[in-house]
Short mmCIF file of C-alpha atoms in Angstrom, two decimals:
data_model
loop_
_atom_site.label_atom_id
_atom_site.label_comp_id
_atom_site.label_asym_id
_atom_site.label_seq_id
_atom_site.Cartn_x
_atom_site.Cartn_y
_atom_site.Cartn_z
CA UNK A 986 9.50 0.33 28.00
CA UNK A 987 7.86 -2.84 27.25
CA UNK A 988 5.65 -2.42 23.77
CA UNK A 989 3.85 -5.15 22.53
CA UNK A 990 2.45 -5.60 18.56
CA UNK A 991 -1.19 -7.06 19.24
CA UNK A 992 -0.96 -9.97 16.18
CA UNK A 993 -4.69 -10.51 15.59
CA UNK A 994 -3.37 -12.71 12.61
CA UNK A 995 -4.35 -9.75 10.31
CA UNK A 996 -2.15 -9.54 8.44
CA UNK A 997 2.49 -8.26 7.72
CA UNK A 998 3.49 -7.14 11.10
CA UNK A 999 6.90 -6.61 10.97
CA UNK A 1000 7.12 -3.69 8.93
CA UNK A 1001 5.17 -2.12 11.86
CA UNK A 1002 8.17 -3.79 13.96
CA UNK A 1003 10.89 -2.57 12.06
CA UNK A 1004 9.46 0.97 11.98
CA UNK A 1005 8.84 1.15 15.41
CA UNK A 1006 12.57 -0.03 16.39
CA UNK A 1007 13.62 2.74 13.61
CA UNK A 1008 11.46 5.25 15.17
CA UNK A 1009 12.78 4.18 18.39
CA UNK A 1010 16.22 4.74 17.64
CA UNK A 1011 16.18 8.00 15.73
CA UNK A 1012 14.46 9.35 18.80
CA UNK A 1013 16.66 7.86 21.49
CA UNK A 1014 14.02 5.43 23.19
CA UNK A 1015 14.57 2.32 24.71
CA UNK A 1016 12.22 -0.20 23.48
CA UNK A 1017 11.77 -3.86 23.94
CA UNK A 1018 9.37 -5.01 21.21
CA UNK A 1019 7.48 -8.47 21.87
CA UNK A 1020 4.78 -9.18 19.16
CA UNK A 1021 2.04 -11.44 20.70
CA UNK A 1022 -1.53 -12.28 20.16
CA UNK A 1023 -1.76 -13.86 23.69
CA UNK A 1024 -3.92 -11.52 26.13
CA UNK A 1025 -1.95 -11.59 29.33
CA UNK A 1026 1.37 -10.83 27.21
CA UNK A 1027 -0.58 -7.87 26.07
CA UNK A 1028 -1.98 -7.25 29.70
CA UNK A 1029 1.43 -7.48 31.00
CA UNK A 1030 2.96 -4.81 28.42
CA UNK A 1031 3.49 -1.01 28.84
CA UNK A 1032 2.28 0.54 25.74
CA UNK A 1033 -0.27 -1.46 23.37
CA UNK A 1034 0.07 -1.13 19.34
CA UNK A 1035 -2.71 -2.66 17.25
CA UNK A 1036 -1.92 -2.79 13.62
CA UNK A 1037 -4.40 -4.51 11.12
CA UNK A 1038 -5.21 -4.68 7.55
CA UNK A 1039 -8.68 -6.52 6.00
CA UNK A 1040 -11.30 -7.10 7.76
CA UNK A 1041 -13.21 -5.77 10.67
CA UNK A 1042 -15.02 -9.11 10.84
CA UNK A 1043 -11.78 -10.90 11.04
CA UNK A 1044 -10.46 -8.28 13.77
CA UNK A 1045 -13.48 -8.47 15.23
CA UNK A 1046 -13.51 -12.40 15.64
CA UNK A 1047 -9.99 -12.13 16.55
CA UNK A 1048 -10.73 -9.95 19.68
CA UNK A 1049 -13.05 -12.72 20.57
CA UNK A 1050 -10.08 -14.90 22.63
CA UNK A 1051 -9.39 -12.46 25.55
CA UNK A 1052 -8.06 -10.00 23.29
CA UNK A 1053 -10.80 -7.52 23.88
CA UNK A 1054 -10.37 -7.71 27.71
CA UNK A 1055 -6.80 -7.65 27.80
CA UNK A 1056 -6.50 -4.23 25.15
CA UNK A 1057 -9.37 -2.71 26.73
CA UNK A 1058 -8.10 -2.94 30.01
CA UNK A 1059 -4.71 -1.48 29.24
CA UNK A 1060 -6.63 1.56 27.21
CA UNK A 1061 -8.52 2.16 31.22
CA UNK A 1062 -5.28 1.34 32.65
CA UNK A 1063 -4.00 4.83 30.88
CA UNK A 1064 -1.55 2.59 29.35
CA UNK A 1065 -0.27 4.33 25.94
CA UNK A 1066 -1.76 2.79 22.95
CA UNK A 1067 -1.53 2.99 19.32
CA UNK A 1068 -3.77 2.02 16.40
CA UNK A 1069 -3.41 1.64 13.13
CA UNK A 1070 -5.53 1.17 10.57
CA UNK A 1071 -8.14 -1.61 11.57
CA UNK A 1072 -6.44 -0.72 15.03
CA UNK A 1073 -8.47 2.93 14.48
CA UNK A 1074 -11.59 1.50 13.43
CA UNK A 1075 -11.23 -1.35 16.24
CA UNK A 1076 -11.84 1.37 19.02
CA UNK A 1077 -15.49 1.55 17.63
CA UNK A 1078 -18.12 -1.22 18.38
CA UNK A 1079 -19.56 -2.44 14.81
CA UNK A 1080 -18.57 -1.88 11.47
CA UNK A 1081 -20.91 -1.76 8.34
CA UNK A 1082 -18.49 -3.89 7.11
CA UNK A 1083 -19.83 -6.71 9.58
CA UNK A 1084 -23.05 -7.23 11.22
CA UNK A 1085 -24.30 -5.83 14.68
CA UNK A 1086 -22.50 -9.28 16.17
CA UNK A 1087 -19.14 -8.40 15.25
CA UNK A 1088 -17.67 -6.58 18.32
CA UNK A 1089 -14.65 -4.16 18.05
CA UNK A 1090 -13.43 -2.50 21.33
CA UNK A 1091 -16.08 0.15 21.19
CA UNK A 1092 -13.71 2.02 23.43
CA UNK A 1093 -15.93 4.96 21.66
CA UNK A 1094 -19.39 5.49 20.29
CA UNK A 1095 -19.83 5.67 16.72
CA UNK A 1096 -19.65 3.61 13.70
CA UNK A 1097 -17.44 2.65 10.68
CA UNK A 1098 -18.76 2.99 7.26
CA UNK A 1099 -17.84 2.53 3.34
CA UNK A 1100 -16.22 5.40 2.06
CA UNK A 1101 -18.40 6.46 -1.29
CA UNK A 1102 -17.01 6.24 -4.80
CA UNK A 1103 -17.44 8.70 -7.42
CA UNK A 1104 -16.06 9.69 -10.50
CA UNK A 1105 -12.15 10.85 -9.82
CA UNK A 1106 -12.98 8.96 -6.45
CA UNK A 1107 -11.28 5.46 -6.31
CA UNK A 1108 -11.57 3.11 -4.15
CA UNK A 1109 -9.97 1.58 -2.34
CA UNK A 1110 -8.49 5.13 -1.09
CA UNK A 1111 -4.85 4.03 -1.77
CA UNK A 1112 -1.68 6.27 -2.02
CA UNK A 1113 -0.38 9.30 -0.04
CA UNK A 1114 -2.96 11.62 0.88
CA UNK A 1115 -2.94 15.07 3.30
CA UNK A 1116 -3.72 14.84 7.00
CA UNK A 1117 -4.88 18.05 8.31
CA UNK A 1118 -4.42 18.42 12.14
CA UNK A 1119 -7.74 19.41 13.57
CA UNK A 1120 -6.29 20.42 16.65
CA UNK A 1121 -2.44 22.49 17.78
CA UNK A 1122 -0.59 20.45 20.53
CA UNK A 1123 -1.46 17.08 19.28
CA UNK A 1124 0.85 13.88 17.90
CA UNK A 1125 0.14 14.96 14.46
CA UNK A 1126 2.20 18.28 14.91
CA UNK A 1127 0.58 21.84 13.49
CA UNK A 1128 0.73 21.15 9.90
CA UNK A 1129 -0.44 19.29 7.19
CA UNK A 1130 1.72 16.32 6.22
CA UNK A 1131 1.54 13.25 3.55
CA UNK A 1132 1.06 9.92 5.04
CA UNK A 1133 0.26 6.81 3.09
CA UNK A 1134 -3.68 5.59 3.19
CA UNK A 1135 -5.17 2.25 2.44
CA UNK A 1136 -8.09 1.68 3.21
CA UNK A 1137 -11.91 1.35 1.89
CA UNK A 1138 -13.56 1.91 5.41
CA UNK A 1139 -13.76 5.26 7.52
CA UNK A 1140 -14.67 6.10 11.25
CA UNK A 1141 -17.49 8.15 12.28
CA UNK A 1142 -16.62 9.53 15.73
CA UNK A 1143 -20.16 10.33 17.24
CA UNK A 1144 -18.02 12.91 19.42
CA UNK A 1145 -16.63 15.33 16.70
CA UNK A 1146 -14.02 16.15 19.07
CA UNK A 1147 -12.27 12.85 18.99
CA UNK A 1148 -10.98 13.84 15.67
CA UNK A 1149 -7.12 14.83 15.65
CA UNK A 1150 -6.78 15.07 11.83
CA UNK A 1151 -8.61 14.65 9.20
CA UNK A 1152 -8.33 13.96 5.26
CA UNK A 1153 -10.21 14.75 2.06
CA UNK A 1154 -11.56 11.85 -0.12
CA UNK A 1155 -14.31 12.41 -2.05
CA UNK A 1156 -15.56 14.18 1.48
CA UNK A 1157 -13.71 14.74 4.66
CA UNK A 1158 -12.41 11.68 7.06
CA UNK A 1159 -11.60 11.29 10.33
CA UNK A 1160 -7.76 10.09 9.68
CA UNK A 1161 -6.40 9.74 12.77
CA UNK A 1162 -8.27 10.28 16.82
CA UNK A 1163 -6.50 11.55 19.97
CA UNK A 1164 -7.37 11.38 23.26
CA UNK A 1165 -5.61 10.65 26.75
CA UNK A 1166 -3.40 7.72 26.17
CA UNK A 1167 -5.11 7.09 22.75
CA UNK A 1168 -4.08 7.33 19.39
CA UNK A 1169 -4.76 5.87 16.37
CA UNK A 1170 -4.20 6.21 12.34
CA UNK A 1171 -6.44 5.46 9.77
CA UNK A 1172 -3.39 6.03 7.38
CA UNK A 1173 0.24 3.70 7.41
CA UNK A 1174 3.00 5.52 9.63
CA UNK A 1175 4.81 2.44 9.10
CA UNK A 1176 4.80 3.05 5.03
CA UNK A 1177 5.22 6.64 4.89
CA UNK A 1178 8.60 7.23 5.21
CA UNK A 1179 10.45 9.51 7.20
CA UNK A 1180 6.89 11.53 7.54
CA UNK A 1181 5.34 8.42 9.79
CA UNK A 1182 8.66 7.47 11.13
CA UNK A 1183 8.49 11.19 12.91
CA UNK A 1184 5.48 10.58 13.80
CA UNK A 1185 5.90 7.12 15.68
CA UNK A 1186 9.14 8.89 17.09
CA UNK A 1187 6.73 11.21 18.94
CA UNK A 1188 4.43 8.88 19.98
CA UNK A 1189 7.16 6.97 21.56
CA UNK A 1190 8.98 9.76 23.15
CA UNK A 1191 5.18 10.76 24.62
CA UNK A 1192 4.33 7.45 25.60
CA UNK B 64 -6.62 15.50 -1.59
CA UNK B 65 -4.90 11.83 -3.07
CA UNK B 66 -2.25 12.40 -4.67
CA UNK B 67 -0.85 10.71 -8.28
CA UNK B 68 2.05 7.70 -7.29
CA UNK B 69 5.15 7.89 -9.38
CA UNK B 70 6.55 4.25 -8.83
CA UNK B 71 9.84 2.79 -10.33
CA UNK B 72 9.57 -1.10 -11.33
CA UNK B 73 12.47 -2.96 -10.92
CA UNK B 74 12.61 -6.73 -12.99
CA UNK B 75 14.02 -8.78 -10.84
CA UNK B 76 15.47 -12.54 -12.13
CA UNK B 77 17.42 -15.12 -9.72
CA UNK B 78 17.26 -12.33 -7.09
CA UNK B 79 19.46 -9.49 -9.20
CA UNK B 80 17.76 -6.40 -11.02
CA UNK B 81 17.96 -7.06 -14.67
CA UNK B 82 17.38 -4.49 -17.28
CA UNK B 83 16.96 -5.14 -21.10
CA UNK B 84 14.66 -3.90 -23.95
CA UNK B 85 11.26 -6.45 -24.45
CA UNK B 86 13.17 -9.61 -23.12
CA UNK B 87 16.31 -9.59 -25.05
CA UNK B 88 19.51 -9.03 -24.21
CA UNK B 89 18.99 -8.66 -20.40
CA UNK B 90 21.87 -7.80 -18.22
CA UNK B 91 22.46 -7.00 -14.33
CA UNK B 92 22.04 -4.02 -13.09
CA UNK B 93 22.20 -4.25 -9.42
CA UNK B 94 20.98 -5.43 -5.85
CA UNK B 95 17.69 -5.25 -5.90
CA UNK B 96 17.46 -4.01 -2.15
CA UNK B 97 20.30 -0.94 -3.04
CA UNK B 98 18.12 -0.31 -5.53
CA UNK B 99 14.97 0.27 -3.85
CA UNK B 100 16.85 1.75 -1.09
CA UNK B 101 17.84 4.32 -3.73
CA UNK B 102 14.46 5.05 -4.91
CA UNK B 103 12.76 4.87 -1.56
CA UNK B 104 15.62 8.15 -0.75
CA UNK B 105 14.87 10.00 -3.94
CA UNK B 106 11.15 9.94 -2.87
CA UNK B 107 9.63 7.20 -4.63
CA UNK B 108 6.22 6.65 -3.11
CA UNK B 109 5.75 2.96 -4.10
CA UNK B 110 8.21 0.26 -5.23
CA UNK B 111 7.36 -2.56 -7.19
CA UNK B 112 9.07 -5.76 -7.76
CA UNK B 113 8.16 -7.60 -10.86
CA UNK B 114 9.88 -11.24 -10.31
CA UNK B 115 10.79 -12.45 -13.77
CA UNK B 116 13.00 -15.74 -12.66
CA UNK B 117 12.04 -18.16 -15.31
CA UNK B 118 11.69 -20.93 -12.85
CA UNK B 119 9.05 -21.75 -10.20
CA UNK B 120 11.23 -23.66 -8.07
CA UNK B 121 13.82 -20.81 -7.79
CA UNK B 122 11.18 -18.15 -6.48
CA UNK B 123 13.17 -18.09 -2.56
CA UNK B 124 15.79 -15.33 -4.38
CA UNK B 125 12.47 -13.24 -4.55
CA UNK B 126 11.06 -13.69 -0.94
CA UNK B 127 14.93 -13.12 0.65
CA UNK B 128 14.86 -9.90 -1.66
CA UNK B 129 11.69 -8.94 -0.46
CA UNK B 130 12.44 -9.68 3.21
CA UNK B 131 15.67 -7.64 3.27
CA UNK B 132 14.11 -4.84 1.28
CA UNK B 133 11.01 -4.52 3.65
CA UNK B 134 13.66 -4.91 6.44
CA UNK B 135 15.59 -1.63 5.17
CA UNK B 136 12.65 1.09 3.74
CA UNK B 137 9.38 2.03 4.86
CA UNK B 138 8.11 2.43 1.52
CA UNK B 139 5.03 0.74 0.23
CA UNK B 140 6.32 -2.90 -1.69
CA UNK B 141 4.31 -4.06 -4.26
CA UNK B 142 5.42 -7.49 -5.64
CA UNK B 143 4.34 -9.31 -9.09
CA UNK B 144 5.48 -12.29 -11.25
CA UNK B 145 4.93 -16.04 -11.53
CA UNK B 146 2.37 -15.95 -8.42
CA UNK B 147 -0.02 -19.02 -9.61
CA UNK B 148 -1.84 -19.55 -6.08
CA UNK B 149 -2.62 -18.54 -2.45
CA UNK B 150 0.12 -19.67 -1.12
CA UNK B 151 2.54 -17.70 -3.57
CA UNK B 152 0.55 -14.79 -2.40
CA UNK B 153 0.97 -15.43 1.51
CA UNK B 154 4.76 -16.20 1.04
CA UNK B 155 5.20 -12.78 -0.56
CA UNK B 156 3.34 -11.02 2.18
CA UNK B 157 4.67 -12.55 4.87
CA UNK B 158 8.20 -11.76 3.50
CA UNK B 159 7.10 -8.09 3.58
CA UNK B 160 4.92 -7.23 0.02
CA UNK B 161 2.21 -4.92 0.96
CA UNK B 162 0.71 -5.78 -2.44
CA UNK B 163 0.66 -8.83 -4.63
CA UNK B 164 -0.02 -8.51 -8.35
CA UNK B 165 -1.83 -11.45 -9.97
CA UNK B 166 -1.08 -11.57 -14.16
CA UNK B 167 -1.91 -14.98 -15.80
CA UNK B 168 -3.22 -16.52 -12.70
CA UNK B 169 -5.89 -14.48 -12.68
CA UNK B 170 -6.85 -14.87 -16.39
CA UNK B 171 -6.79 -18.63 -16.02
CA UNK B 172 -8.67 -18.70 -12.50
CA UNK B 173 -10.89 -15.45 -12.50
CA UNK B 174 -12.02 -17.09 -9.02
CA UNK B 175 -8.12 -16.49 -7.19
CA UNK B 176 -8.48 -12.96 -7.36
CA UNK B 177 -12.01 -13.20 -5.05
CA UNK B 178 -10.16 -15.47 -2.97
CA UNK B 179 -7.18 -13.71 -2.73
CA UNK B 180 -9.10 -10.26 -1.95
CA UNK B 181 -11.66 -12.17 0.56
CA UNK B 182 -8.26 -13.41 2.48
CA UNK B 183 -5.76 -10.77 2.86
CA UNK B 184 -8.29 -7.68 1.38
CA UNK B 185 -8.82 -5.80 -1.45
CA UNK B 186 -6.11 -3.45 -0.67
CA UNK B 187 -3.20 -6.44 -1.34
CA UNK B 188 -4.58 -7.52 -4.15
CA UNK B 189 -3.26 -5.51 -7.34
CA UNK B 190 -3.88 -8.06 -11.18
CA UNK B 191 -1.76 -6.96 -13.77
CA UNK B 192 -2.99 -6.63 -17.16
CA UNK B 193 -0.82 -6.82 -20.59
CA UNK B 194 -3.27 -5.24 -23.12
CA UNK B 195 -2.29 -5.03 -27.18
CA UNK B 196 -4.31 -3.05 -29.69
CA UNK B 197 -6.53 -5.16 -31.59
CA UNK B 198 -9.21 -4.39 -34.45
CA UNK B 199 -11.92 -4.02 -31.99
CA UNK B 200 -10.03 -2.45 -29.26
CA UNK B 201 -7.50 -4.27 -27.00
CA UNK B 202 -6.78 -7.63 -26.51
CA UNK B 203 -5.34 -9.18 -23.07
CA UNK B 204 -2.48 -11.56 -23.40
CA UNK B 205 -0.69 -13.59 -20.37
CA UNK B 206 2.50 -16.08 -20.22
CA UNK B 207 4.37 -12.61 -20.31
CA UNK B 208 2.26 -11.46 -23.08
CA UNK B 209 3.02 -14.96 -25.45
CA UNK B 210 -0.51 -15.85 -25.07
CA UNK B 211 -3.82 -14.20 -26.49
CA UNK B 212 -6.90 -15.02 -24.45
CA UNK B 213 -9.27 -13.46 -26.39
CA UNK B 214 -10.00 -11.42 -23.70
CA UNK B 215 -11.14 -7.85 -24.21
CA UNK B 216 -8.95 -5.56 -21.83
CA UNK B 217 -11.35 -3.35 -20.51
CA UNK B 218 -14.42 -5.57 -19.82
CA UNK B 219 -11.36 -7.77 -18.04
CA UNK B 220 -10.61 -5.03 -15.88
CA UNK B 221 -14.13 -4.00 -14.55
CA UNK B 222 -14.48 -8.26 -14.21
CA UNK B 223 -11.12 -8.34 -11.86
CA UNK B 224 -12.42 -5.38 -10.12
CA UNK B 225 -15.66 -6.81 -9.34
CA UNK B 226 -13.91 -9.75 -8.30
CA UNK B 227 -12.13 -8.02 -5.76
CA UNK B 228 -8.87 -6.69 -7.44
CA UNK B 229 -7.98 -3.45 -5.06
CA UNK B 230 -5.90 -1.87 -8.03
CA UNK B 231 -5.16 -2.41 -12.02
CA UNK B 232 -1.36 -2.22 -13.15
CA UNK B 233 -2.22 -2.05 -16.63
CA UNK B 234 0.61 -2.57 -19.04
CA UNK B 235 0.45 -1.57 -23.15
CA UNK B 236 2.28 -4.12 -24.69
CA UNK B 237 2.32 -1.96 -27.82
CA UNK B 238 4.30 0.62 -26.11
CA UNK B 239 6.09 -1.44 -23.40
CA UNK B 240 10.17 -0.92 -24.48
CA UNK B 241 9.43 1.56 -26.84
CA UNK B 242 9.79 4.91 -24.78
CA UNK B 243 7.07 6.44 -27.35
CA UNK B 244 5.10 7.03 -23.96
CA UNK B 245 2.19 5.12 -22.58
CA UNK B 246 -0.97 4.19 -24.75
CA UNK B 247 -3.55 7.17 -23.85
CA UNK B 248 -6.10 5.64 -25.28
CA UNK B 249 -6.15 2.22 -23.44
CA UNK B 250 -5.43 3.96 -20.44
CA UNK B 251 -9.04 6.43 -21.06
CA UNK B 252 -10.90 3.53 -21.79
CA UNK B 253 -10.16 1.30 -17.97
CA UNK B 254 -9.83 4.47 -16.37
CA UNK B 255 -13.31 5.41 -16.90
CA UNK B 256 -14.50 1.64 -16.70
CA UNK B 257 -13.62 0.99 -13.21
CA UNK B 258 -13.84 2.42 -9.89
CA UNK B 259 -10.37 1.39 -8.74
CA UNK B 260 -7.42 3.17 -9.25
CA UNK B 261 -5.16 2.24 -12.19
CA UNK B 262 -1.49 2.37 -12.48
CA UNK B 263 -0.02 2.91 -16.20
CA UNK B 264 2.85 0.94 -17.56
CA UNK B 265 5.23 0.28 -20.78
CA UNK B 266 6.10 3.26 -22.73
CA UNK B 267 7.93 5.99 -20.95
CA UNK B 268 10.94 7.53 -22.41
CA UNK B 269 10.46 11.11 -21.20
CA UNK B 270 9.30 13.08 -18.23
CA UNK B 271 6.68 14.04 -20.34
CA UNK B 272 5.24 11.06 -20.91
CA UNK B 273 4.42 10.22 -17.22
CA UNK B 274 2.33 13.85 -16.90
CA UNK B 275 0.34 12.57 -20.11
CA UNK B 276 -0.51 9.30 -18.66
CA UNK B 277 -1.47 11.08 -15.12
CA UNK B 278 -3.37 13.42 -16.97
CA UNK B 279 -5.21 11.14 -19.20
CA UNK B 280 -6.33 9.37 -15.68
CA UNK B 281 -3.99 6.85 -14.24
CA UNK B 282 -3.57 7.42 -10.61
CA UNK B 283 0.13 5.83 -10.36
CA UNK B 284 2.58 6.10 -13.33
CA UNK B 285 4.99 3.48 -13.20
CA UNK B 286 8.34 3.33 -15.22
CA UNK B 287 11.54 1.55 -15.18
CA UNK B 288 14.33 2.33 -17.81
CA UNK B 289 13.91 6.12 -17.28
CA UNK B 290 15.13 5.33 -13.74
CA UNK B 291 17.71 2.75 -14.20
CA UNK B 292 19.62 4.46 -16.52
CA UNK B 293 19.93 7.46 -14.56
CA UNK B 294 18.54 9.33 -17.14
CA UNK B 295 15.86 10.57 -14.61
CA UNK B 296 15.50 10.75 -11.05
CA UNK B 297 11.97 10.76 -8.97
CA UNK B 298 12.78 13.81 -8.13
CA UNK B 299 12.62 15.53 -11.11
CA UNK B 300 9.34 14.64 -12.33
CA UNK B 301 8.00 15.67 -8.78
CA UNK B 302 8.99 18.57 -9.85
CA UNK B 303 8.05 18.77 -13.53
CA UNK B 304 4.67 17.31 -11.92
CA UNK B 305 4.47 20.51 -9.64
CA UNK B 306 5.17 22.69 -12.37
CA UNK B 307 2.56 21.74 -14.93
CA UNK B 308 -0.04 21.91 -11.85
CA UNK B 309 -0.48 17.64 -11.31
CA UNK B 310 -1.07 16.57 -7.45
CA UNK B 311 2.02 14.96 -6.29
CA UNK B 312 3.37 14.29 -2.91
CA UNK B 313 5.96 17.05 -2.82
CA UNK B 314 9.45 15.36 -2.67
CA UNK B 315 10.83 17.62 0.08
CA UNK B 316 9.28 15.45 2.49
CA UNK B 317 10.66 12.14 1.32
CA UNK B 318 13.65 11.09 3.46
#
């Protein structure tokens, strides 16, 4: 299958590369791996990975060349597609982070907010942290499992039932959504070792 | 809930792991990319590079050891030493850091770190802080800790965190070589003075000593000689951690 790595210029994307290709192999898939930032590459490609880090601002301004029309037409295409970090929060329209003009994919309703600090509550949320599966049958598998988080910034589904795990920080997260060809990560697969190599493996070997 | 990070530093010089008491006497102890590969397999669950190569011009050996590392483990890389501007930081993550950490840069141009943070994000940003007891509390020193500033370490810390810093690697310079375990009290006083997690460094000679730093509010213990020498592996104090009741990520499901 053809996959391609969205580069929205946000940031390291090859360790999202290189885990991909290792999740690829451990689970037998044949995958040819173009990373692009160009819309009809992305158009073109079978299975759509976002990956970001920063800001929704800069994601959001980044969509602004085509990008948003090219990913958003592959997500109604039922084309398989994967999100990662600002790649989750990218499927909503705005971002408290940014002002009403900064446009994600809003693929769903709902918003992204600041996750609150407190006393034994740091943030930036950063190290491994639970995700518990909110639903049995999904990507994330029945259990609870350690993946690695960074991240200030949270999703607020306004459909509760988008949520396909979710993780305590100060109060409970959305960490990761599921539905149809969509799924996306507020957490690092990529950094969390053989626990988000798994996990990548499956969404491969479902894509 | 978040767990506490156990992270193993390796010093890195001219792209080789050295390993030495305070400076002297440093010898090689490896490939720095075996190396991490070995921690990333016992369960590590961040590794951190500090890049002590004396010279500015020679700082490729760290990028090509960064590159091949991030090429190999899928382990979170956090990189530190020598990094005087921007585009020291966007070499190092492009070759693969996650995180940057900012030491005397940031001391002598407070204004990086908010640049730094407003370009790549809080989250990449990590500043480093060598603290030493003084009469009034503790006093931050830079130029690998030849340098007072004057500065007072924990009003530095909330500054670098307002300024954007995403994490504090703070290092006791009383303690750092002596395995007499980390400074509690220094690490009480930023821990409850700033709303981003802090990572403790310089002391550790004993499993021990990493539980009493946890405990006493770091959210990442970081150690080196323990590791090197094969006196301890990560494993272990997961499991000392477990035992005395102290949130870890369980090492069972490291690869």
């Amino acid at each position: 299958m053809n996959l391609v790595v969205v580069d929205a210029g946000m940031g390291n994307l090859r360790s999202v590369e290189r885990a991909l290709e290792e999740a690829a192999r451990r689970v037998s898939q044949s995958v040819k791996l173009t990373r692009s930032g160009d819309p009809n590459v992305v158009r073109a490609a079978d299975v759509v990975v976002f990956p970001g880090q920063g800001a929704f601002r800069d994601c959001a301004r980044a969509l602004d060349g085509g990008l948003r029309e090219a990913i958003t037409g592959s997500i109604a295409a039922g084309k398989p597609y994967l999100g990662l970090c600002l790649g989750l929060q990218a499927l909503f329209a705005t971002s408290e982070e940014a002002g009403e003009s900064c446009r994600g994919l809003a693929i769903y309703g709902g918003t992204v907010r600041k996750l609150e600090g407190a006393p034994g509550v740091k943030i930036p949320h950063m190290g491994w942290n639970t995700v518990e599966p909110e639903r049995r049958g999904g990507l994330l598998g029945d259990s609870a499992e350690h993946y690695y988080f960074v991240h200030s910034f949270v999703v607020v589904p306004s459909d509760p039932s988008l949520a396909a795990g979710t993780t305590e920080h100060g109060s409970r997260f959305v960490s990761a959504v599921e539905r149809d060809n969509v799924f996306a990560t507020q957490f690092h697969p990529e950094k969390s070792q053989s626990a988000g190599l798994s996990l990548l493996g499956r969404f491969l070997e479902r894509a | 809930m978040l767990k506490k990070r156990v992270i193993p530093c390796l010093d890195v010089r001219d792209g080789r792991v050295v390993k030495g008491v305070a400076f002297e006497g440093l010898v090689d102890a490896g490939d720095p990319v075996e190396c991490a590969a070995r921690y990333d397999a016992q369960g590590a669950d961040e590794i951190t590079f500090l890049d002590i190569t004396a010279s500015h011009e020679r700082r490729g050996a760290i990028l090509s050891v960064v590159a091949m590392t991030a090429e190999q483990i899928f382990t979170p890389l956090t990189v530190g030493g020598g990094i005087r501007d921007e585009r020291d930081v966007k070499a190092l993550l492009d070759a693969g850091a996650d995180k940057v950490s900012i030491n005397t840069s940031a001391v002598v141009d407070p204004a990086l770190v908010e640049r730094c943070a407003g370009a790549w994000g809080s989250q990449a940003i990590v500043v480093a802080i060598d603290a030493r007891r003084s009469a009034t509390g503790w006093e931050v020193f830079i130029h690998g800790g030849r340098t007072p500033t004057g500065k007072d370490a924990v009003s530095w810390a909330g500054e670098v965190a307002r300024l954007g810093a995403g994490e504090i690697l703070l290092t006791s310079m009383d303690r750092d070589g002596t395995r007499a375990g980390y400074d509690l009290d220094l690490l009480r006083a930023v821990t409850s003075a700033v709303g981003v997690p802090v990572i403790a460094s310089g002391g550790v000679g004993t499993l021990d000593h990493i539980c009493d730093g946890l405990r006493a509010g770091a959210d990442a213990a970081l150690a080196a000689s323990i590791f090197h020498s094969g006196q301890h592996t990560i494993g272990e104090v997961k499991e000392l951690l477990a035992l005395k009741g102290i949130a870890a990520r369980p090492i069972a499901e490291a690869r």
